[in-house]
mmCIF file of C-alpha atoms in Angstrom:
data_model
loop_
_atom_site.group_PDB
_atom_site.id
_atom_site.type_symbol
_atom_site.label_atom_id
_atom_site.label_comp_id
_atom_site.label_asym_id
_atom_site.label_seq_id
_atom_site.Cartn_x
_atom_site.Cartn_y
_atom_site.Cartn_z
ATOM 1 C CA UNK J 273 -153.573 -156.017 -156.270
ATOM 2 C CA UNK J 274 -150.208 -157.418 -155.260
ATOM 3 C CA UNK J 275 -146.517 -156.336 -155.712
ATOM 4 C CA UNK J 276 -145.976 -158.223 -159.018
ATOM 5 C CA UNK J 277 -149.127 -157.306 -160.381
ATOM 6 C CA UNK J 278 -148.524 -153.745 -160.397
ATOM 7 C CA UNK J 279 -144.977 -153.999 -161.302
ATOM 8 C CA UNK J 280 -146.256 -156.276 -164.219
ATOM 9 C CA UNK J 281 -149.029 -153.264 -165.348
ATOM 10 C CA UNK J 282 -146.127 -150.549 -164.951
ATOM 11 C CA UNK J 283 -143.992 -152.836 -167.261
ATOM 12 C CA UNK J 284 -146.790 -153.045 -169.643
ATOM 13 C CA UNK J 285 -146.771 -149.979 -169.632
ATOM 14 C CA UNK J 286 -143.827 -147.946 -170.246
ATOM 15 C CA UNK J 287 -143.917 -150.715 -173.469
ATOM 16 C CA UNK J 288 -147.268 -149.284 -175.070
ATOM 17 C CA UNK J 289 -146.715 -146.932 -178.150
ATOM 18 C CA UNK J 290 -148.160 -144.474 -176.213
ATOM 19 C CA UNK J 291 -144.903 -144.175 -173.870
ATOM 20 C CA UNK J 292 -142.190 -143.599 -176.369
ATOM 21 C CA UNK J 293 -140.975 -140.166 -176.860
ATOM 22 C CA UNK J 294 -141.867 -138.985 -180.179
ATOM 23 C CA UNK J 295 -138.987 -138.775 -182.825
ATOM 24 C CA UNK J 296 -137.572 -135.989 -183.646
ATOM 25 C CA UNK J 297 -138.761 -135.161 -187.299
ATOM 26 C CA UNK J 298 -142.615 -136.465 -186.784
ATOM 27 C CA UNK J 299 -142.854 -134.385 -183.754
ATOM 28 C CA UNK J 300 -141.159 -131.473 -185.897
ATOM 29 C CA UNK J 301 -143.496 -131.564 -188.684
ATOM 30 C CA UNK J 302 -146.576 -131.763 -185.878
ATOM 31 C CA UNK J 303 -145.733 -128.764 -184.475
ATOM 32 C CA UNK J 304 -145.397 -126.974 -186.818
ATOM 33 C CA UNK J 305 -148.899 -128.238 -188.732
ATOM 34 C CA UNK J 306 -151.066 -127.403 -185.221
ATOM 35 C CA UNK J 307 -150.699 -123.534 -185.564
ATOM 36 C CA UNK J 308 -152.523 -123.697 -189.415
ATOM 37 C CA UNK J 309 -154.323 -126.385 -188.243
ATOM 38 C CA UNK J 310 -155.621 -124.477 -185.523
ATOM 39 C CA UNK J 311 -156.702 -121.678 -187.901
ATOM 40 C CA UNK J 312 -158.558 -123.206 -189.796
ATOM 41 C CA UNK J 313 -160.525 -125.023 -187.379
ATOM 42 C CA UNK J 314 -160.704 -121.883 -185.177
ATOM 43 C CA UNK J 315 -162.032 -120.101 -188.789
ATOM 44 C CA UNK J 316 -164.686 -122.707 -189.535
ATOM 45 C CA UNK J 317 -166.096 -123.350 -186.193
ATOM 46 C CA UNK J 318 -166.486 -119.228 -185.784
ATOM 47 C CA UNK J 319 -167.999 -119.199 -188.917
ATOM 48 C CA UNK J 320 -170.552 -122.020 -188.608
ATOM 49 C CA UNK J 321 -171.579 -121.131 -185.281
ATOM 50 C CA UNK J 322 -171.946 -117.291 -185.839
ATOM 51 C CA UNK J 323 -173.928 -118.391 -188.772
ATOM 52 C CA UNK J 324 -176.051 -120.796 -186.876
ATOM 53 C CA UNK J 325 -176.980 -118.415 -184.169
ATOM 54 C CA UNK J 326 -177.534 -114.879 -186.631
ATOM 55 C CA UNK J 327 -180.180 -117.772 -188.513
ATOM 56 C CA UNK J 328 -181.818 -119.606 -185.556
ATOM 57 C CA UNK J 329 -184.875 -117.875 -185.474
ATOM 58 C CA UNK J 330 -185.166 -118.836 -189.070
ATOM 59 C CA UNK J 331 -184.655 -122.479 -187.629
ATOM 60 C CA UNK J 332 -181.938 -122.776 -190.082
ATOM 61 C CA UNK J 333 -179.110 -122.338 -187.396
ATOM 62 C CA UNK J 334 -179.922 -124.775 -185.360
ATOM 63 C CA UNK J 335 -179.245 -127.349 -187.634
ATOM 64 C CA UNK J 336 -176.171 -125.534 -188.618
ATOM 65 C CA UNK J 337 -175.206 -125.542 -184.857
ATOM 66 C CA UNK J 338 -175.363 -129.230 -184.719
ATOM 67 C CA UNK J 339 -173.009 -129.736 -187.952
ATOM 68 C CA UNK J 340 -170.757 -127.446 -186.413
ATOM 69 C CA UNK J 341 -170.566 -130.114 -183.168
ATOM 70 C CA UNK J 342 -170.916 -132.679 -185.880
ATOM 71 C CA UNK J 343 -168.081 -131.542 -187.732
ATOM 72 C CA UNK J 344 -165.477 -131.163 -184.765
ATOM 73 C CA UNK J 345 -166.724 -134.831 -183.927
ATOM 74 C CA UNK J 346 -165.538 -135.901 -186.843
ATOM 75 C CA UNK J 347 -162.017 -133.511 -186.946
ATOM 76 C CA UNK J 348 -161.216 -135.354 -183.423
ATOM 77 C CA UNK J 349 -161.371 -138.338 -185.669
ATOM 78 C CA UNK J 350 -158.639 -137.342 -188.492
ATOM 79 C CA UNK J 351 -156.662 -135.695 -185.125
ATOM 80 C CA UNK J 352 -156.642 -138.976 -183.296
ATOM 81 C CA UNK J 353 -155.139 -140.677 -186.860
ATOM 82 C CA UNK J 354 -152.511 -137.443 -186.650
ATOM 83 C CA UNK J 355 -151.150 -137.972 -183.321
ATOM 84 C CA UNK J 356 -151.125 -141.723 -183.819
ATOM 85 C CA UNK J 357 -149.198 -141.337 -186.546
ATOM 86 C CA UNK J 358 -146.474 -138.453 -185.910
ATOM 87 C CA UNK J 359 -146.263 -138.608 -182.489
ATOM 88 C CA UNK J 360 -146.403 -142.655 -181.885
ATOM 89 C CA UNK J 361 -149.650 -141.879 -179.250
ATOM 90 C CA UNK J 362 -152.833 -143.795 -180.020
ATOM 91 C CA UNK J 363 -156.274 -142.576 -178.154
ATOM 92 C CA UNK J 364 -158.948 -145.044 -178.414
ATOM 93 C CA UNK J 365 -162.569 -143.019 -179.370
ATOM 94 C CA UNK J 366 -164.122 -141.905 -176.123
ATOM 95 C CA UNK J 367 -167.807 -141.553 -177.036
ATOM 96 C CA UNK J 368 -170.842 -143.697 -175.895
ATOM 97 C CA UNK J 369 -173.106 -145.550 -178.418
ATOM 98 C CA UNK J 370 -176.260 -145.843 -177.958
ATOM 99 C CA UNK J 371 -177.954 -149.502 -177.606
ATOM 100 C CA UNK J 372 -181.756 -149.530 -178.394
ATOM 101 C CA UNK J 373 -184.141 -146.364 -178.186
ATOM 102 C CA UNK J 374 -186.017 -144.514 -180.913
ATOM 103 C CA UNK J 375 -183.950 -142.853 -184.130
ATOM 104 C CA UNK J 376 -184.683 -139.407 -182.687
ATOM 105 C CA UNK J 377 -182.970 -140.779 -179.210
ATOM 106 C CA UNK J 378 -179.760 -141.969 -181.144
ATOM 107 C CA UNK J 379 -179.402 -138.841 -183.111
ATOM 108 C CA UNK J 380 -179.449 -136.609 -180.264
ATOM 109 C CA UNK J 381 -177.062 -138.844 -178.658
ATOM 110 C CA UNK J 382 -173.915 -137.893 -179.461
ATOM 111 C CA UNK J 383 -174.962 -134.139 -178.474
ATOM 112 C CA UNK J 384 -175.529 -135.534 -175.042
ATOM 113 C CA UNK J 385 -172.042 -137.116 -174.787
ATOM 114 C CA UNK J 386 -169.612 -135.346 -173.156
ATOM 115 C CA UNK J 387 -166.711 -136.183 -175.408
ATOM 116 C CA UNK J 388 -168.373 -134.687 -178.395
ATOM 117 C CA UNK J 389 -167.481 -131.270 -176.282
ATOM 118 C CA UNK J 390 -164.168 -132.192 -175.487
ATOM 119 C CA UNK J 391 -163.574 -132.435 -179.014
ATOM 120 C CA UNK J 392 -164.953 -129.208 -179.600
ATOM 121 C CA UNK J 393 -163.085 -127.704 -177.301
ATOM 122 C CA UNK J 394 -159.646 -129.232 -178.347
ATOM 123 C CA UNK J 395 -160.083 -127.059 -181.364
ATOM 124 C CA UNK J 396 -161.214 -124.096 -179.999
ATOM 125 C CA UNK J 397 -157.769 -124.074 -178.083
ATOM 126 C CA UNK J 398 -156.206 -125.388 -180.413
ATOM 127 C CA UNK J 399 -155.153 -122.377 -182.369
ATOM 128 C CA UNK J 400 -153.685 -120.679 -179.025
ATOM 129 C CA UNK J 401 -151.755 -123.711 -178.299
ATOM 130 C CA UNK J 402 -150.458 -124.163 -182.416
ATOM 131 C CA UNK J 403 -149.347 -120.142 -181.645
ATOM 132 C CA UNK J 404 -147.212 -120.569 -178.710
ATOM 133 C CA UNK J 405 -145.950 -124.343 -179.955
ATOM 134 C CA UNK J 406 -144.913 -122.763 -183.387
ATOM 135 C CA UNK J 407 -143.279 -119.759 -182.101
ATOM 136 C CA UNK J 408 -141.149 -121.589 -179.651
ATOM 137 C CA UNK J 409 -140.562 -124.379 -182.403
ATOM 138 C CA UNK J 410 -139.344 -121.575 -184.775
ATOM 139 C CA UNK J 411 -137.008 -119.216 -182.498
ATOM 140 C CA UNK J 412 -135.445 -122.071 -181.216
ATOM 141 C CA UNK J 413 -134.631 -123.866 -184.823
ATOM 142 C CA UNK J 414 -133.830 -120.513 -186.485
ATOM 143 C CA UNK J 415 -131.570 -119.435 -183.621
ATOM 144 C CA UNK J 416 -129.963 -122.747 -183.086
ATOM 145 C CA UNK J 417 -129.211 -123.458 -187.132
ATOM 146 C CA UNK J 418 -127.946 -119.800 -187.761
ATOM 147 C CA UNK J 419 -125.141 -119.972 -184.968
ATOM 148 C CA UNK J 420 -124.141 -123.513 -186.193
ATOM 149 C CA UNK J 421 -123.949 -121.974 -189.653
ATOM 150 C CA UNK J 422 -121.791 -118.751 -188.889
ATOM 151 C CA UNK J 423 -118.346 -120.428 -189.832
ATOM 152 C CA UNK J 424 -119.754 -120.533 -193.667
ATOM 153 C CA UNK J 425 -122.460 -117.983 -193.879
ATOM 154 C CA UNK J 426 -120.766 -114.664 -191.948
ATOM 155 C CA UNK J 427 -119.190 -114.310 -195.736
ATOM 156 C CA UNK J 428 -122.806 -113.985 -197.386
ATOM 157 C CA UNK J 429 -123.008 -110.646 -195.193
ATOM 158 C CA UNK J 430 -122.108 -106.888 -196.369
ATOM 159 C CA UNK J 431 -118.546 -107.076 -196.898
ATOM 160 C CA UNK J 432 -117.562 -110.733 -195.034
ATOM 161 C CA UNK J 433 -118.930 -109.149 -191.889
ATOM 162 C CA UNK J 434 -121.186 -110.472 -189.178
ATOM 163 C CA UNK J 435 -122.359 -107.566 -186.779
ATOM 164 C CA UNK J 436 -125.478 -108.862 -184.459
ATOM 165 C CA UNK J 437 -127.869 -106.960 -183.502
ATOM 166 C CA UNK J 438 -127.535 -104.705 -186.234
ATOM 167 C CA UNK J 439 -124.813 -102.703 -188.112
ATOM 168 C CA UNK J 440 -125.205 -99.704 -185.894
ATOM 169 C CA UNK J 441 -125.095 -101.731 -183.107
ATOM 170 C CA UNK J 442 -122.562 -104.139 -182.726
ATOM 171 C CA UNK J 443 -122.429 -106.871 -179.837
ATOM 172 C CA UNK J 444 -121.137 -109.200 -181.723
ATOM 173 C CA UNK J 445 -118.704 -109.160 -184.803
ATOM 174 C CA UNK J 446 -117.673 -112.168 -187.275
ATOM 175 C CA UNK J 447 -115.118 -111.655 -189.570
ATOM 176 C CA UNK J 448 -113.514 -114.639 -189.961
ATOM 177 C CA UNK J 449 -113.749 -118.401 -189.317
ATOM 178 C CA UNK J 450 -111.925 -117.799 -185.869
ATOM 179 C CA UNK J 451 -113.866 -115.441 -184.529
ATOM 180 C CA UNK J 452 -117.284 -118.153 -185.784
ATOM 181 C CA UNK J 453 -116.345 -121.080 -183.840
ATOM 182 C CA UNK J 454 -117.215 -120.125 -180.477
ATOM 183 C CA UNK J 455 -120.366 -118.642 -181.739
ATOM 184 C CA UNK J 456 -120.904 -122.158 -183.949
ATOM 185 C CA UNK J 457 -120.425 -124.452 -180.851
ATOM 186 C CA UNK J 458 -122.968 -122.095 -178.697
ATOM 187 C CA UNK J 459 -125.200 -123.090 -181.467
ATOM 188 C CA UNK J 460 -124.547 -126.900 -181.027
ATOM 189 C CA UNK J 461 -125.787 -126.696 -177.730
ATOM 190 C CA UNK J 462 -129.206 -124.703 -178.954
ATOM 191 C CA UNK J 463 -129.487 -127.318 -181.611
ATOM 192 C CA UNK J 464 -129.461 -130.189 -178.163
ATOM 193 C CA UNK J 465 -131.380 -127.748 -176.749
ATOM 194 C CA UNK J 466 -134.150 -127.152 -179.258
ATOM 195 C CA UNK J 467 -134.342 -131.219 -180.431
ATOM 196 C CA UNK J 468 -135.126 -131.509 -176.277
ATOM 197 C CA UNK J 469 -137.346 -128.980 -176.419
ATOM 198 C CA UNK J 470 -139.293 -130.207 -179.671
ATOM 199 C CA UNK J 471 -139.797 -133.737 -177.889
ATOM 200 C CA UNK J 472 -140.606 -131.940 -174.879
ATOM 201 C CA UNK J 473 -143.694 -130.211 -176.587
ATOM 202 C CA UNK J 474 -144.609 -133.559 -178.757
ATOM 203 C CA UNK J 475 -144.824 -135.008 -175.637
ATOM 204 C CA UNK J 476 -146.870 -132.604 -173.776
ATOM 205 C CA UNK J 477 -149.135 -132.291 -176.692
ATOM 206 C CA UNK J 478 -150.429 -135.893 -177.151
ATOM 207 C CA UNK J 479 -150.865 -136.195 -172.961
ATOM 208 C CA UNK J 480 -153.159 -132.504 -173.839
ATOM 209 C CA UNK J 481 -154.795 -134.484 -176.210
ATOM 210 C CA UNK J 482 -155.263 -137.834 -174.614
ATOM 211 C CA UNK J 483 -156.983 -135.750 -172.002
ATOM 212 C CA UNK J 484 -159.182 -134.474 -173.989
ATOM 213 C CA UNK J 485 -159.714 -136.952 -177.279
ATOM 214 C CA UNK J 486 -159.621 -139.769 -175.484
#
């Protein structure tokens, strides 16, 4: 491969959907969905699979264990249509189909392919993941939007008074618009701070589940 050819794939590349940095709401709104998200598939795998094994000498759980595989197959499906569509990040489906063989051969197939774990997998860590994400999302937005907000909202306090931590003890006093602005234009800079750090985790999220979905 020559010179151009490469710079000619890198250009290609950095123009794919894929490439763009997620905006700002999309990537908001995705953050904050993986921690329920993550629940909820955490909750329904643990439950079909502990269900599948306590039955499998009935013979029962094993087909149970296979719609639990079945099912996160076809999660990484709706997830693949998520991330396309918040985060800008398409992942082509990974998984092998079968040409030929008997019926028995094609239904065991996708237990056989790899991806179908990876796609179990991206769920089970999901719900870690949608913890820290949502936590950082959270104390970021919360801390960033109150300080911007001080110059209006120290009046809604006990008596027109601001006292952070707490009343007893008393780093930090507002009482008037004044005293607020300093505090407001720290605030500006954790608003910068947390839209960076929103894109920042968007970002690192679809490569996490590129690696793995796709």
């Amino acid at each position: 491969m020559n010179v151009n050819e490469r710079t000619k794939e890198r250009a290609t590349a950095a123009t794919e959907p894929g490439a763009r940095r997620p905006r700002l709401v999309p990537a908001l709104v995705f953050l904050l969905m993986n921690l329920p998200i993550g629940i909820m598939a955490m909750t329904v795998l643990i439950a079909m699979a502990s269900l599948g094994f306590s039955m499998i000498v009935l013979f029962v759980g094993i087909p149970l264990l296979a719609g639990t595989v079945l099912a996160a197959r076809a999660a990484a499906r709706l997830e693949r249509a998520r991330i396309h569509a918040m985060l800008g990040t398409p992942i082509p489906e990974p998984y092998t189909v079968p040409v030929g063989g008997s019926g028995l051969q094609r239904w065991i197939a996708p237990f056989k392919d790899r991806a179908t774990w990876r796609d179990l997998l991206y769920f089970v860590v999901l719900c870690p993941v949608g913890i820290i994400q949502f936590s950082l999302v959270i104390a970021f937005w919360s801390l960033s939007l109150a300080m911007l907000s001080l110059p209006i909202t120290y009046r809604w306090f006990d008596d027109g008074v601001y006292h952070f931590p707490t009343t007893d003890l008393r780093w930090i006093t507002v009482d008037s618009t004044v005293d607020a602005l300093p505090w407001s234009a720290a605030g500006l800079v954790f608003v910068l701070l947390s839209v960076l750090l929103t894109r920042v985790l968007a970002a690192a999220h679809a490569r996490f589940a590129k690696a793995l979905l796709g």
